[in-house]
Amino acid sequence: MLNNDVILPPATIGIIGGGQLGQMLALSAKSMGYKVGILDPTPDAPAAQVSDFQIVAAYEDQAAMDELIQRCDVLTYEFENVATTTLKSLSSRQLPQGVDLLAITSDRLNEKNFLRQHQLPTVAFAAVNDDHSFEAAVRSVGLPAILKTTSGGYDGHGQVDINTARDYAAAQELYTQTTCILEARLDFTKEVSVMVTRTVTGNVRVFPLSENQHSAHILHRSIVPARVSSEIVQQVVQAATTIAKGLELRGVLGIEFFVTEANQLVVNELAPRPHNSGHYSIEACNVSQFEAHIRSICGLPIPEIRQIQPAVMFNLLGEELSLARQQLPQHPEWHFHDYGKAEIRPQRKLGHVTILGPELSPLITAALAFEKQDKGVPNVD
């Protein structure tokens, strides 16, 4: 007899959001025999291009959300800044991830407090919403620090570096518009991340650890497995398991960490969805982050995750997509992903490439050889 929480093909999965994460979720769901519907305001959004139907409407459109609910057996989302008013009324079967997960991860203060409650290490932080609280936060957190909006920011948007008093005017411009959080600047040696998921029966599955390298706050490449000590890997698995259980997680969750010079782990951010740094898993693991997400929300079992080969993933930003298209005939080793976005803009994530091999070093060299064709990309060595 099947568990009542199991949702089998050809049921319809509704995805709120039609970007590249929704696209790769839809591709995974379709390969398993599910039907997929998308809610996104952009006509022919990337996810809609590979789905059964799209409702073209704003995410706040109550009638559109009601239509998606009526036409689908289960809902999920591809980004955390989702209006939860309508979703609160849904059952755990209709929205297995629930809205509490969104409430925690879409607000940096809620997220940091959750981590602190579960005794997980974070940077020093304080809430900021006016001049008085900003002055108090600077005293308690210290400088240098980063002022961030509590919600809505991504890829460096919605944040200001605070190094000296000369940066206070820029800070004031931000915190007078919305509630913010001041976070201490941390000296670290690496940024790493991990994807974690949990089955309906409570089994936690942790993906391999990814080493991430950024430029201008945007992820440029991920190296998997991360070049860190076994102690760090152990700390990551323990932290990911604690977080997954604490959230009663369904779906996948991305967790970003800093590794300090003292070889200690600090949790940076949580993302309640597939994550850019987990794209490598499509080709490099026995189960991708996208299939794991679909399996989790549909109540299907998920095997232990294992990596088949070392991998390097690099994003295609702006005109890099055009360059990669032109060079594709010369690179049979590339696993090339074009998201099908309508407009090429600088620093916009338009696709990615993953390369696999028995050793990391030549993969890193190959990724760097492509990236060096654009100015300003830092070396990985």
mmCIF file of C-alpha atoms in Angstrom, residues 14-336:
data_model
loop_
_atom_site.group_PDB
_atom_site.id
_atom_site.type_symbol
_atom_site.label_atom_id
_atom_site.label_comp_id
_atom_site.label_asym_id
_atom_site.label_seq_id
_atom_site.Cartn_x
_atom_site.Cartn_y
_atom_site.Cartn_z
ATOM 1 C CA GLY A 14 3.308 23.537 -10.007
ATOM 2 C CA ILE A 15 6.454 25.665 -9.814
ATOM 3 C CA ILE A 16 6.275 29.254 -8.603
ATOM 4 C CA GLY A 17 8.971 30.984 -10.618
ATOM 5 C CA GLY A 18 10.070 30.367 -14.167
ATOM 6 C CA GLY A 19 13.824 30.958 -14.187
ATOM 7 C CA GLN A 20 16.661 28.513 -14.755
ATOM 8 C CA LEU A 21 16.157 26.708 -11.443
ATOM 9 C CA GLY A 22 12.521 26.143 -12.348
ATOM 10 C CA GLN A 23 13.610 24.992 -15.787
ATOM 11 C CA MET A 24 15.954 22.332 -14.414
ATOM 12 C CA LEU A 25 13.333 21.252 -11.862
ATOM 13 C CA ALA A 26 10.814 20.917 -14.691
ATOM 14 C CA LEU A 27 13.211 18.912 -16.850
ATOM 15 C CA SER A 28 13.828 16.515 -13.984
ATOM 16 C CA ALA A 29 10.114 16.182 -13.212
ATOM 17 C CA LYS A 30 9.219 15.632 -16.871
ATOM 18 C CA SER A 31 11.837 12.895 -17.189
ATOM 19 C CA MET A 32 10.075 11.101 -14.324
ATOM 20 C CA GLY A 33 6.688 11.360 -16.010
ATOM 21 C CA TYR A 34 5.166 14.287 -14.115
ATOM 22 C CA LYS A 35 3.297 17.162 -15.737
ATOM 23 C CA VAL A 36 4.546 20.651 -14.864
ATOM 24 C CA GLY A 37 2.889 24.062 -14.663
ATOM 25 C CA ILE A 38 4.684 27.391 -14.166
ATOM 26 C CA LEU A 39 3.589 30.685 -12.623
ATOM 27 C CA ASP A 40 5.813 33.528 -13.820
ATOM 28 C CA PRO A 41 5.139 37.081 -15.086
ATOM 29 C CA THR A 42 7.528 36.723 -18.052
ATOM 30 C CA PRO A 43 5.958 35.110 -21.128
ATOM 31 C CA ASP A 44 7.873 32.037 -22.337
ATOM 32 C CA ALA A 45 10.059 32.047 -19.237
ATOM 33 C CA PRO A 46 12.911 29.491 -19.238
ATOM 34 C CA ALA A 47 10.955 26.987 -17.130
ATOM 35 C CA ALA A 48 7.830 27.433 -19.235
ATOM 36 C CA GLN A 49 9.786 26.443 -22.357
ATOM 37 C CA VAL A 50 10.048 22.868 -21.051
ATOM 38 C CA SER A 51 6.729 22.612 -19.175
ATOM 39 C CA ASP A 52 3.126 21.728 -19.963
ATOM 40 C CA PHE A 53 1.634 25.144 -19.262
ATOM 41 C CA GLN A 54 2.432 28.603 -17.942
ATOM 42 C CA ILE A 55 0.222 31.072 -16.106
ATOM 43 C CA VAL A 56 1.578 34.484 -17.048
ATOM 44 C CA ALA A 57 0.911 36.682 -14.025
ATOM 45 C CA ALA A 58 2.582 38.465 -11.136
ATOM 46 C CA TYR A 59 3.405 36.300 -8.134
ATOM 47 C CA GLU A 60 1.121 38.474 -5.997
ATOM 48 C CA ASP A 61 -1.857 37.865 -8.327
ATOM 49 C CA GLN A 62 -4.342 36.036 -6.093
ATOM 50 C CA ALA A 63 -6.475 34.719 -8.954
ATOM 51 C CA ALA A 64 -3.411 33.396 -10.783
ATOM 52 C CA MET A 65 -2.134 31.641 -7.663
ATOM 53 C CA ASP A 66 -5.571 30.116 -7.080
ATOM 54 C CA GLU A 67 -5.576 28.828 -10.656
ATOM 55 C CA LEU A 68 -2.134 27.237 -10.195
ATOM 56 C CA ILE A 69 -3.311 25.566 -6.997
ATOM 57 C CA GLN A 70 -6.422 24.199 -8.699
ATOM 58 C CA ARG A 71 -4.500 22.828 -11.688
ATOM 59 C CA CYS A 72 -1.685 21.150 -9.731
ATOM 60 C CA ASP A 73 -1.358 18.270 -7.285
ATOM 61 C CA VAL A 74 1.657 19.703 -5.463
ATOM 62 C CA LEU A 75 3.433 23.075 -5.433
ATOM 63 C CA THR A 76 7.025 24.154 -5.003
ATOM 64 C CA TYR A 77 9.046 27.334 -5.591
ATOM 65 C CA GLU A 78 12.343 28.163 -7.242
ATOM 66 C CA PHE A 79 13.176 31.252 -5.159
ATOM 67 C CA GLU A 80 12.572 32.295 -1.567
ATOM 68 C CA ASN A 81 10.981 35.735 -2.013
ATOM 69 C CA VAL A 82 7.486 34.332 -2.508
ATOM 70 C CA ALA A 83 4.388 36.041 -1.116
ATOM 71 C CA THR A 84 3.093 33.555 1.453
ATOM 72 C CA THR A 85 -0.411 34.955 2.058
ATOM 73 C CA THR A 86 -2.129 32.495 -0.281
ATOM 74 C CA LEU A 87 0.234 29.628 0.480
ATOM 75 C CA LYS A 88 -0.528 29.635 4.213
ATOM 76 C CA SER A 89 -3.872 27.939 3.626
ATOM 77 C CA LEU A 90 -2.349 24.985 1.753
ATOM 78 C CA SER A 91 -1.984 21.540 3.295
ATOM 79 C CA SER A 92 1.375 19.835 3.723
ATOM 80 C CA ARG A 93 0.438 17.588 0.800
ATOM 81 C CA GLN A 94 -0.198 20.584 -1.494
ATOM 82 C CA LEU A 95 2.941 22.457 -0.334
ATOM 83 C CA PRO A 96 5.290 19.952 1.349
ATOM 84 C CA GLN A 97 7.944 22.604 1.997
ATOM 85 C CA GLY A 98 5.457 24.710 3.951
ATOM 86 C CA VAL A 99 5.657 28.446 4.593
ATOM 87 C CA ASP A 100 7.738 28.341 7.797
ATOM 88 C CA LEU A 101 10.775 27.450 5.691
ATOM 89 C CA LEU A 102 10.166 30.563 3.585
ATOM 90 C CA ALA A 103 9.628 32.756 6.650
ATOM 91 C CA ILE A 104 13.013 31.700 8.042
ATOM 92 C CA THR A 105 15.148 31.687 4.905
ATOM 93 C CA SER A 106 13.685 34.762 3.180
ATOM 94 C CA ASP A 107 14.607 36.987 6.137
ATOM 95 C CA ARG A 108 18.279 37.210 7.115
ATOM 96 C CA LEU A 109 17.474 38.057 10.734
ATOM 97 C CA ASN A 110 15.132 35.092 11.090
ATOM 98 C CA GLU A 111 17.758 32.905 9.436
ATOM 99 C CA LYS A 112 20.600 34.013 11.713
ATOM 100 C CA ASN A 113 18.403 33.594 14.794
ATOM 101 C CA PHE A 114 17.425 30.081 13.667
ATOM 102 C CA LEU A 115 21.094 29.163 13.269
ATOM 103 C CA ARG A 116 21.949 30.625 16.666
ATOM 104 C CA GLN A 117 19.072 28.700 18.299
ATOM 105 C CA HIS A 118 20.525 25.473 16.871
ATOM 106 C CA GLN A 119 24.005 26.381 18.154
ATOM 107 C CA LEU A 120 25.482 26.729 14.689
ATOM 108 C CA PRO A 121 28.314 29.248 14.193
ATOM 109 C CA THR A 122 27.538 32.549 12.433
ATOM 110 C CA VAL A 123 29.220 35.922 12.185
ATOM 111 C CA ALA A 124 28.264 38.584 14.735
ATOM 112 C CA PHE A 125 25.093 40.390 13.617
ATOM 113 C CA ALA A 126 22.512 42.967 14.703
ATOM 114 C CA ALA A 127 19.229 44.368 13.359
ATOM 115 C CA VAL A 128 19.209 47.877 11.876
ATOM 116 C CA ASN A 129 16.143 50.003 11.071
ATOM 117 C CA ASP A 130 17.099 53.558 12.087
ATOM 118 C CA ASP A 131 20.032 55.758 13.095
ATOM 119 C CA HIS A 132 19.947 54.642 16.719
ATOM 120 C CA SER A 133 19.946 50.914 15.952
ATOM 121 C CA PHE A 134 22.671 51.414 13.338
ATOM 122 C CA GLU A 135 24.936 53.129 15.872
ATOM 123 C CA ALA A 136 24.252 50.352 18.392
ATOM 124 C CA ALA A 137 24.930 47.679 15.750
ATOM 125 C CA VAL A 138 28.273 49.242 14.819
ATOM 126 C CA ARG A 139 29.275 49.219 18.493
ATOM 127 C CA SER A 140 28.289 45.563 19.017
ATOM 128 C CA VAL A 141 29.354 44.101 15.647
ATOM 129 C CA GLY A 142 32.345 46.316 14.937
ATOM 130 C CA LEU A 143 33.906 47.358 11.646
ATOM 131 C CA PRO A 144 34.528 46.368 8.933
ATOM 132 C CA ALA A 145 31.027 45.019 8.377
ATOM 133 C CA ILE A 146 28.389 44.548 5.704
ATOM 134 C CA LEU A 147 24.922 46.092 5.875
ATOM 135 C CA LYS A 148 22.336 43.972 4.071
ATOM 136 C CA THR A 149 18.612 44.193 3.543
ATOM 137 C CA THR A 150 16.892 41.439 5.516
ATOM 138 C CA SER A 151 15.090 40.275 2.378
ATOM 139 C CA GLY A 152 15.198 40.547 -1.384
ATOM 140 C CA GLY A 153 18.939 40.835 -1.988
ATOM 141 C CA TYR A 154 20.955 38.486 -4.200
ATOM 142 C CA ASP A 155 24.273 38.469 -6.085
ATOM 143 C CA GLY A 156 25.472 41.499 -4.148
ATOM 144 C CA HIS A 157 22.292 43.555 -4.543
ATOM 145 C CA GLY A 158 20.849 45.183 -1.426
ATOM 146 C CA GLN A 159 24.078 45.443 0.550
ATOM 147 C CA VAL A 160 26.720 48.036 1.419
ATOM 148 C CA ASP A 161 30.262 47.537 2.688
ATOM 149 C CA ILE A 162 30.857 49.518 5.893
ATOM 150 C CA ASN A 163 34.575 50.009 6.443
ATOM 151 C CA THR A 164 34.765 53.458 8.069
ATOM 152 C CA ALA A 165 32.465 56.324 9.087
ATOM 153 C CA ARG A 166 32.699 57.597 5.508
ATOM 154 C CA ASP A 167 30.381 54.741 4.496
ATOM 155 C CA TYR A 168 27.626 55.727 6.939
ATOM 156 C CA ALA A 169 25.759 57.885 4.406
ATOM 157 C CA ALA A 170 25.393 54.948 2.007
ATOM 158 C CA ALA A 171 24.296 52.787 4.917
ATOM 159 C CA GLN A 172 21.671 55.319 5.976
ATOM 160 C CA GLU A 173 20.285 55.402 2.449
ATOM 161 C CA LEU A 174 19.733 51.633 2.668
ATOM 162 C CA TYR A 175 18.346 51.223 6.204
ATOM 163 C CA THR A 176 15.928 54.153 5.908
ATOM 164 C CA GLN A 177 14.231 52.267 3.053
ATOM 165 C CA THR A 178 13.883 48.853 4.698
ATOM 166 C CA THR A 179 14.905 46.746 7.697
ATOM 167 C CA CYS A 180 18.544 45.668 7.487
ATOM 168 C CA ILE A 181 21.071 43.478 9.261
ATOM 169 C CA LEU A 182 24.654 44.441 10.012
ATOM 170 C CA GLU A 183 27.021 41.466 9.753
ATOM 171 C CA ALA A 184 30.663 41.408 10.798
ATOM 172 C CA ARG A 185 33.180 41.033 7.976
ATOM 173 C CA LEU A 186 34.965 37.715 8.343
ATOM 174 C CA ASP A 187 38.451 36.760 7.233
ATOM 175 C CA PHE A 188 38.090 33.420 5.503
ATOM 176 C CA THR A 189 40.114 31.179 3.230
ATOM 177 C CA LYS A 190 37.322 29.560 1.222
ATOM 178 C CA GLU A 191 33.623 29.792 0.510
ATOM 179 C CA VAL A 192 31.938 26.402 0.335
ATOM 180 C CA SER A 193 28.368 25.187 0.032
ATOM 181 C CA VAL A 194 26.382 21.997 0.248
ATOM 182 C CA MET A 195 22.977 20.799 -0.857
ATOM 183 C CA VAL A 196 20.928 18.809 1.626
ATOM 184 C CA THR A 197 17.524 17.164 1.358
ATOM 185 C CA ARG A 198 15.264 15.052 3.539
ATOM 186 C CA THR A 199 12.743 12.388 2.651
ATOM 187 C CA VAL A 200 9.158 12.258 3.888
ATOM 188 C CA THR A 201 10.274 9.546 6.329
ATOM 189 C CA GLY A 202 13.021 11.765 7.772
ATOM 190 C CA ASN A 203 16.156 10.425 6.072
ATOM 191 C CA VAL A 204 18.686 13.225 5.509
ATOM 192 C CA ARG A 205 20.782 13.126 2.326
ATOM 193 C CA VAL A 206 23.840 15.377 2.032
ATOM 194 C CA PHE A 207 25.488 16.125 -1.317
ATOM 195 C CA PRO A 208 29.273 16.480 -1.831
ATOM 196 C CA LEU A 209 30.811 19.754 -0.676
ATOM 197 C CA SER A 210 31.379 22.425 -3.317
ATOM 198 C CA GLU A 211 34.182 24.997 -3.238
ATOM 199 C CA ASN A 212 32.862 28.251 -4.678
ATOM 200 C CA GLN A 213 34.762 31.153 -6.189
ATOM 201 C CA HIS A 214 33.069 34.509 -6.656
ATOM 202 C CA SER A 215 33.765 37.794 -8.391
ATOM 203 C CA ALA A 216 31.711 40.938 -7.709
ATOM 204 C CA HIS A 217 29.487 38.857 -5.377
ATOM 205 C CA ILE A 218 28.506 36.523 -8.251
ATOM 206 C CA LEU A 219 29.429 32.846 -8.361
ATOM 207 C CA HIS A 220 31.818 32.162 -11.234
ATOM 208 C CA ARG A 221 32.813 28.550 -10.616
ATOM 209 C CA SER A 222 32.293 25.603 -8.309
ATOM 210 C CA ILE A 223 34.926 22.926 -7.672
ATOM 211 C CA VAL A 224 33.653 19.574 -6.398
ATOM 212 C CA PRO A 225 34.762 18.004 -4.169
ATOM 213 C CA ALA A 226 35.946 21.072 -2.284
ATOM 214 C CA ARG A 227 39.651 21.190 -1.487
ATOM 215 C CA VAL A 228 39.244 21.231 2.287
ATOM 216 C CA SER A 229 40.176 18.994 5.205
ATOM 217 C CA SER A 230 38.181 15.961 6.229
ATOM 218 C CA GLU A 231 37.393 17.804 9.484
ATOM 219 C CA ILE A 232 35.626 20.549 7.529
ATOM 220 C CA VAL A 233 33.645 17.993 5.517
ATOM 221 C CA GLN A 234 32.585 16.346 8.774
ATOM 222 C CA GLN A 235 31.513 19.706 10.229
ATOM 223 C CA VAL A 236 29.490 20.430 7.084
ATOM 224 C CA VAL A 237 27.641 17.112 7.226
ATOM 225 C CA GLN A 238 26.822 17.635 10.905
ATOM 226 C CA ALA A 239 25.616 21.219 10.327
ATOM 227 C CA ALA A 240 23.557 20.261 7.253
ATOM 228 C CA THR A 241 21.915 17.404 9.134
ATOM 229 C CA THR A 242 21.095 19.653 12.101
ATOM 230 C CA ILE A 243 19.586 22.295 9.808
ATOM 231 C CA ALA A 244 17.558 19.791 7.773
ATOM 232 C CA LYS A 245 16.101 18.222 10.909
ATOM 233 C CA GLY A 246 15.493 21.600 12.571
ATOM 234 C CA LEU A 247 13.538 22.826 9.550
ATOM 235 C CA GLU A 248 11.747 19.487 9.047
ATOM 236 C CA LEU A 249 13.005 20.002 5.510
ATOM 237 C CA ARG A 250 11.262 18.891 2.369
ATOM 238 C CA GLY A 251 12.831 19.655 -0.998
ATOM 239 C CA VAL A 252 16.487 20.627 -1.247
ATOM 240 C CA LEU A 253 18.235 23.360 0.686
ATOM 241 C CA GLY A 254 21.479 25.103 -0.203
ATOM 242 C CA ILE A 255 23.766 26.053 2.690
ATOM 243 C CA GLU A 256 26.648 28.483 2.195
ATOM 244 C CA PHE A 257 29.624 28.432 4.580
ATOM 245 C CA PHE A 258 32.877 30.274 5.165
ATOM 246 C CA VAL A 259 36.027 28.351 6.125
ATOM 247 C CA THR A 260 38.212 30.445 8.429
ATOM 248 C CA GLU A 261 41.992 30.534 8.641
ATOM 249 C CA ALA A 262 41.674 28.490 11.858
ATOM 250 C CA ASN A 263 39.957 25.738 9.826
ATOM 251 C CA GLN A 264 36.582 26.455 11.411
ATOM 252 C CA LEU A 265 33.217 26.540 9.683
ATOM 253 C CA VAL A 266 30.802 29.499 9.796
ATOM 254 C CA VAL A 267 27.308 29.307 8.292
ATOM 255 C CA ASN A 268 26.630 32.200 5.930
ATOM 256 C CA GLU A 269 23.241 31.731 4.232
ATOM 257 C CA LEU A 270 20.451 29.261 3.538
ATOM 258 C CA ALA A 271 18.531 28.892 0.266
ATOM 259 C CA PRO A 272 15.308 26.800 0.385
ATOM 260 C CA ARG A 273 15.610 25.547 -3.189
ATOM 261 C CA PRO A 274 18.138 24.236 -5.691
ATOM 262 C CA HIS A 275 21.287 26.349 -5.736
ATOM 263 C CA ASN A 276 23.673 27.559 -8.433
ATOM 264 C CA SER A 277 26.577 25.744 -6.786
ATOM 265 C CA GLY A 278 24.692 22.441 -7.008
ATOM 266 C CA HIS A 279 24.348 22.406 -10.795
ATOM 267 C CA TYR A 280 27.350 20.093 -11.097
ATOM 268 C CA SER A 281 25.170 17.304 -9.632
ATOM 269 C CA ILE A 282 23.225 16.903 -12.893
ATOM 270 C CA GLU A 283 26.161 15.099 -14.484
ATOM 271 C CA ALA A 284 28.458 14.337 -11.536
ATOM 272 C CA CYS A 285 26.140 12.533 -9.075
ATOM 273 C CA ASN A 286 23.890 9.510 -9.110
ATOM 274 C CA VAL A 287 20.980 11.828 -8.223
ATOM 275 C CA SER A 288 20.946 15.535 -9.154
ATOM 276 C CA GLN A 289 19.814 18.241 -6.757
ATOM 277 C CA PHE A 290 16.762 18.712 -8.993
ATOM 278 C CA GLU A 291 15.702 15.076 -8.961
ATOM 279 C CA ALA A 292 16.275 14.982 -5.198
ATOM 280 C CA HIS A 293 13.986 17.988 -4.824
ATOM 281 C CA ILE A 294 11.221 16.380 -6.891
ATOM 282 C CA ARG A 295 11.596 13.083 -5.031
ATOM 283 C CA SER A 296 11.442 14.834 -1.662
ATOM 284 C CA ILE A 297 8.324 16.920 -2.317
ATOM 285 C CA CYS A 298 6.556 13.965 -3.944
ATOM 286 C CA GLY A 299 7.311 11.606 -1.062
ATOM 287 C CA LEU A 300 9.600 9.275 -3.009
ATOM 288 C CA PRO A 301 12.686 7.660 -1.445
ATOM 289 C CA ILE A 302 16.099 9.192 -2.119
ATOM 290 C CA PRO A 303 19.234 6.995 -2.200
ATOM 291 C CA GLU A 304 22.498 7.970 -0.550
ATOM 292 C CA ILE A 305 24.116 10.617 -2.736
ATOM 293 C CA ARG A 306 27.454 9.742 -4.319
ATOM 294 C CA GLN A 307 29.689 11.643 -6.715
ATOM 295 C CA ILE A 308 30.675 9.748 -9.851
ATOM 296 C CA GLN A 309 33.673 11.916 -10.828
ATOM 297 C CA PRO A 310 35.313 15.190 -9.777
ATOM 298 C CA ALA A 311 33.660 18.174 -11.458
ATOM 299 C CA VAL A 312 34.073 21.863 -12.151
ATOM 300 C CA MET A 313 31.063 24.009 -13.045
ATOM 301 C CA PHE A 314 31.437 27.545 -14.389
ATOM 302 C CA ASN A 315 28.659 30.038 -14.995
ATOM 303 C CA LEU A 316 28.114 31.737 -18.329
ATOM 304 C CA LEU A 317 27.488 35.396 -17.561
ATOM 305 C CA GLY A 318 26.359 37.926 -20.135
ATOM 306 C CA GLU A 319 28.319 37.681 -23.381
ATOM 307 C CA GLU A 320 30.122 34.564 -22.112
ATOM 308 C CA LEU A 321 27.078 32.646 -23.329
ATOM 309 C CA SER A 322 27.633 33.813 -26.919
ATOM 310 C CA LEU A 323 31.314 32.951 -26.649
ATOM 311 C CA ALA A 324 30.535 29.493 -25.294
ATOM 312 C CA ARG A 325 28.016 28.841 -28.072
ATOM 313 C CA GLN A 326 30.672 29.654 -30.647
ATOM 314 C CA GLN A 327 33.241 27.402 -28.989
ATOM 315 C CA LEU A 328 30.900 24.486 -28.317
ATOM 316 C CA PRO A 329 32.016 22.517 -31.428
ATOM 317 C CA GLN A 330 35.584 22.461 -30.055
ATOM 318 C CA HIS A 331 34.605 21.117 -26.626
ATOM 319 C CA PRO A 332 33.089 17.634 -26.666
ATOM 320 C CA GLU A 333 33.908 17.378 -22.931
ATOM 321 C CA TRP A 334 31.539 20.230 -22.027
ATOM 322 C CA HIS A 335 28.129 19.551 -20.508
ATOM 323 C CA PHE A 336 26.600 22.760 -21.884
#
